[in-house]
Amino acid sequence: MQKQQGFTLIELVVVIIILGILAVTAAPKFINLQGDARVSTLQGAKAAIQSANSLVYSKAALAGEEKKDPGSVDIGASSNLATVFGYAQGDATELLKAIDMSTDDWNITGTGGSVTIQQVGAPDGCNIIYTESQSDGALPIFTSDAEDSDGNSLTMPTASEC
């Protein structure tokens, strides 16, 4: 009797089928890495704005401007930063004074209390919206164009929107 060497054709086919099943179930977890990366980048931008606003509010409080609408704070930029109740005003120009973000990489647009922040090249729903403080003691609000299944606005878009 001769010893068998190698694999039979049926064994090879079974292994290929198993690998195919694993690839089909695992692939969706890795396909949307770009969307996840964009959401993470937006979260970083949101955190940068929140940190800048904390510093702006501190300077406004020291200058006695935290209760004024509109107010103004010297942050060392070429001109004073316009504030609303101590936080950066909802205007793209004013927000860019408070944070160091490149307009080559980001579309930052809006006036009148609301600013949209979106990465260059990102889909339309992949953004965050900064809304200035509405009253004394109220924080600025962050939302996005993304909605949940009930139609409520989400604070951050999901990877599927990005």
CSV table of C-alpha atoms in Angstrom, one decimal:
chain,number,residue,atom,x,y,z
A,1,MET,CA,0.0,0.0,0.0
A,2,GLN,CA,1.3,3.4,-1.0
A,3,LYS,CA,1.1,6.4,1.4
A,4,GLN,CA,-0.8,9.4,0.2
A,5,GLN,CA,1.2,12.6,-0.3
A,6,GLY,CA,-0.5,16.1,-0.7
A,7,PHE,CA,-4.1,16.9,-0.7
A,8,THR,CA,-7.0,15.6,-2.7
A,9,LEU,CA,-9.0,17.8,-5.1
A,10,ILE,CA,-12.0,17.6,-2.8
A,11,GLU,CA,-10.0,18.9,0.2
A,12,LEU,CA,-8.6,21.8,-1.8
A,13,VAL,CA,-12.1,22.8,-3.0
A,14,VAL,CA,-13.5,22.6,0.6
A,15,VAL,CA,-10.7,24.9,1.8
A,16,ILE,CA,-11.3,27.4,-1.0
A,17,ILE,CA,-15.0,27.4,-0.2
A,18,ILE,CA,-14.3,28.1,3.5
A,19,LEU,CA,-11.9,30.9,2.6
A,20,GLY,CA,-14.6,32.4,0.3
A,21,ILE,CA,-17.2,32.3,3.1
A,22,LEU,CA,-14.7,34.0,5.5
A,23,ALA,CA,-13.9,36.7,3.0
A,24,VAL,CA,-17.6,37.5,2.4
A,25,THR,CA,-18.3,37.8,6.1
A,26,ALA,CA,-15.1,39.8,7.0
A,27,ALA,CA,-15.0,42.1,3.9
A,28,PRO,CA,-17.7,44.5,5.0
A,29,LYS,CA,-15.8,45.3,8.2
A,30,PHE,CA,-12.9,46.6,6.2
A,31,ILE,CA,-14.5,48.1,3.2
A,32,ASN,CA,-15.6,51.4,4.8
A,33,LEU,CA,-12.3,52.4,6.4
A,34,GLN,CA,-12.3,55.7,4.6
A,35,GLY,CA,-15.7,56.6,6.1
A,36,ASP,CA,-14.4,55.7,9.6
A,37,ALA,CA,-11.3,57.8,9.0
A,38,ARG,CA,-13.3,60.8,8.0
A,39,VAL,CA,-15.6,60.5,11.0
A,40,SER,CA,-12.5,60.3,13.3
A,41,THR,CA,-11.0,63.4,11.6
A,42,LEU,CA,-14.3,65.3,12.1
A,43,GLN,CA,-14.2,64.3,15.8
A,44,GLY,CA,-10.7,65.7,16.0
A,45,ALA,CA,-11.9,69.0,14.4
A,46,LYS,CA,-14.8,69.2,16.9
A,47,ALA,CA,-12.4,68.6,19.8
A,48,ALA,CA,-10.1,71.3,18.5
A,49,ILE,CA,-13.0,73.8,18.3
A,50,GLN,CA,-14.2,72.9,21.8
A,51,SER,CA,-10.6,73.3,23.2
A,52,ALA,CA,-10.2,76.7,21.4
A,53,ASN,CA,-13.6,77.8,22.8
A,54,SER,CA,-12.6,76.9,26.3
A,55,LEU,CA,-9.6,79.1,26.0
A,56,VAL,CA,-11.6,81.9,24.3
A,57,TYR,CA,-14.2,81.7,27.1
A,58,SER,CA,-11.4,81.9,29.7
A,59,LYS,CA,-10.1,85.1,28.1
A,60,ALA,CA,-13.6,86.5,27.8
A,61,ALA,CA,-14.2,85.9,31.4
A,62,LEU,CA,-11.0,87.6,32.4
A,63,ALA,CA,-11.9,90.6,30.2
A,64,GLY,CA,-15.5,90.7,31.4
A,65,GLU,CA,-16.9,89.8,28.0
A,66,GLU,CA,-18.5,86.4,28.8
A,67,LYS,CA,-22.0,87.9,29.2
A,68,LYS,CA,-22.0,90.1,26.1
A,69,ASP,CA,-23.7,89.5,22.8
A,70,PRO,CA,-21.7,90.5,20.8
A,71,GLY,CA,-18.4,90.7,22.6
A,72,SER,CA,-14.7,90.8,21.6
A,73,VAL,CA,-11.6,89.1,22.9
A,74,ASP,CA,-7.9,89.7,22.1
A,75,ILE,CA,-6.5,86.2,21.2
A,76,GLY,CA,-3.3,87.5,19.7
A,77,ALA,CA,-4.6,87.3,16.1
A,78,SER,CA,-4.4,90.3,13.7
A,79,SER,CA,-7.7,91.5,15.0
A,80,ASN,CA,-9.9,90.7,18.0
A,81,LEU,CA,-12.1,87.6,18.0
A,82,ALA,CA,-15.8,88.4,17.9
A,83,THR,CA,-17.6,86.4,20.6
A,84,VAL,CA,-21.2,85.6,21.6
A,85,PHE,CA,-21.7,85.0,25.3
A,86,GLY,CA,-17.9,84.4,25.6
A,87,TYR,CA,-17.6,81.8,22.8
A,88,ALA,CA,-16.5,82.2,19.2
A,89,GLN,CA,-19.1,83.8,17.0
A,90,GLY,CA,-20.8,81.5,14.4
A,91,ASP,CA,-19.0,83.0,11.5
A,92,ALA,CA,-16.4,81.1,9.4
A,93,THR,CA,-13.9,84.0,9.5
A,94,GLU,CA,-14.1,84.3,13.3
A,95,LEU,CA,-13.9,80.5,13.8
A,96,LEU,CA,-10.7,80.4,11.7
A,97,LYS,CA,-9.2,83.0,13.9
A,98,ALA,CA,-9.8,80.8,17.0
A,99,ILE,CA,-8.5,77.5,15.5
A,100,ASP,CA,-5.5,76.7,13.3
A,101,MET,CA,-7.1,74.7,10.4
A,102,SER,CA,-5.9,74.8,6.8
A,103,THR,CA,-8.6,75.9,4.3
A,104,ASP,CA,-6.7,73.7,1.8
A,105,ASP,CA,-7.9,70.6,3.7
A,106,TRP,CA,-11.2,72.0,5.1
A,107,ASN,CA,-14.3,73.8,3.8
A,108,ILE,CA,-15.4,76.1,6.6
A,109,THR,CA,-18.4,78.2,5.5
A,110,GLY,CA,-21.2,80.0,7.1
A,111,THR,CA,-22.3,83.3,8.8
A,112,GLY,CA,-25.2,84.4,10.9
A,113,GLY,CA,-24.6,82.0,13.8
A,114,SER,CA,-23.9,78.7,12.0
A,115,VAL,CA,-20.7,77.4,10.5
A,116,THR,CA,-20.4,74.1,8.5
A,117,ILE,CA,-17.0,72.3,8.7
A,118,GLN,CA,-16.3,69.6,6.1
A,119,GLN,CA,-13.2,68.0,4.8
A,120,VAL,CA,-12.3,68.8,1.2
A,121,GLY,CA,-13.6,66.0,-1.0
A,122,ALA,CA,-15.9,64.5,1.6
A,123,PRO,CA,-19.5,63.6,0.7
A,124,ASP,CA,-22.2,66.3,1.4
A,125,GLY,CA,-23.5,64.6,4.5
A,126,CYS,CA,-20.1,64.2,6.1
A,127,ASN,CA,-19.8,67.4,8.1
A,128,ILE,CA,-20.3,69.1,11.5
A,129,ILE,CA,-22.2,72.3,12.1
A,130,TYR,CA,-21.1,74.7,14.8
A,131,THR,CA,-23.9,76.9,16.1
A,132,GLU,CA,-22.9,79.8,18.4
A,133,SER,CA,-24.1,80.1,22.0
A,134,GLN,CA,-27.7,81.1,22.2
A,135,SER,CA,-27.8,82.5,25.7
A,136,ASP,CA,-25.6,83.4,28.7
A,137,GLY,CA,-24.2,80.2,30.1
A,138,ALA,CA,-25.2,78.1,27.1
A,139,LEU,CA,-22.5,76.2,25.2
A,140,PRO,CA,-22.2,76.3,21.4
A,141,ILE,CA,-24.0,73.3,19.8
A,142,PHE,CA,-22.5,70.8,17.4
A,143,THR,CA,-24.8,68.9,15.0
A,144,SER,CA,-24.5,67.4,11.5
A,145,ASP,CA,-26.6,67.0,8.4
A,146,ALA,CA,-26.9,63.3,9.3
A,147,GLU,CA,-30.2,62.0,10.8
A,148,ASP,CA,-31.2,58.9,12.7
A,149,SER,CA,-34.1,56.7,11.7
A,150,ASP,CA,-36.5,59.0,13.4
A,151,GLY,CA,-35.3,62.0,11.5
A,152,ASN,CA,-33.5,63.6,14.5
A,153,SER,CA,-30.2,65.4,13.7
A,154,LEU,CA,-27.1,63.5,14.9
A,155,THR,CA,-24.2,65.3,16.6
A,156,MET,CA,-21.7,63.4,14.3
A,157,PRO,CA,-22.2,61.7,11.0
A,158,THR,CA,-21.7,58.0,10.8
A,159,ALA,CA,-19.2,56.2,8.6
A,160,SER,CA,-22.0,55.4,6.0
A,161,GLU,CA,-22.5,59.2,5.5
A,162,CYS,CA,-18.8,59.7,5.0
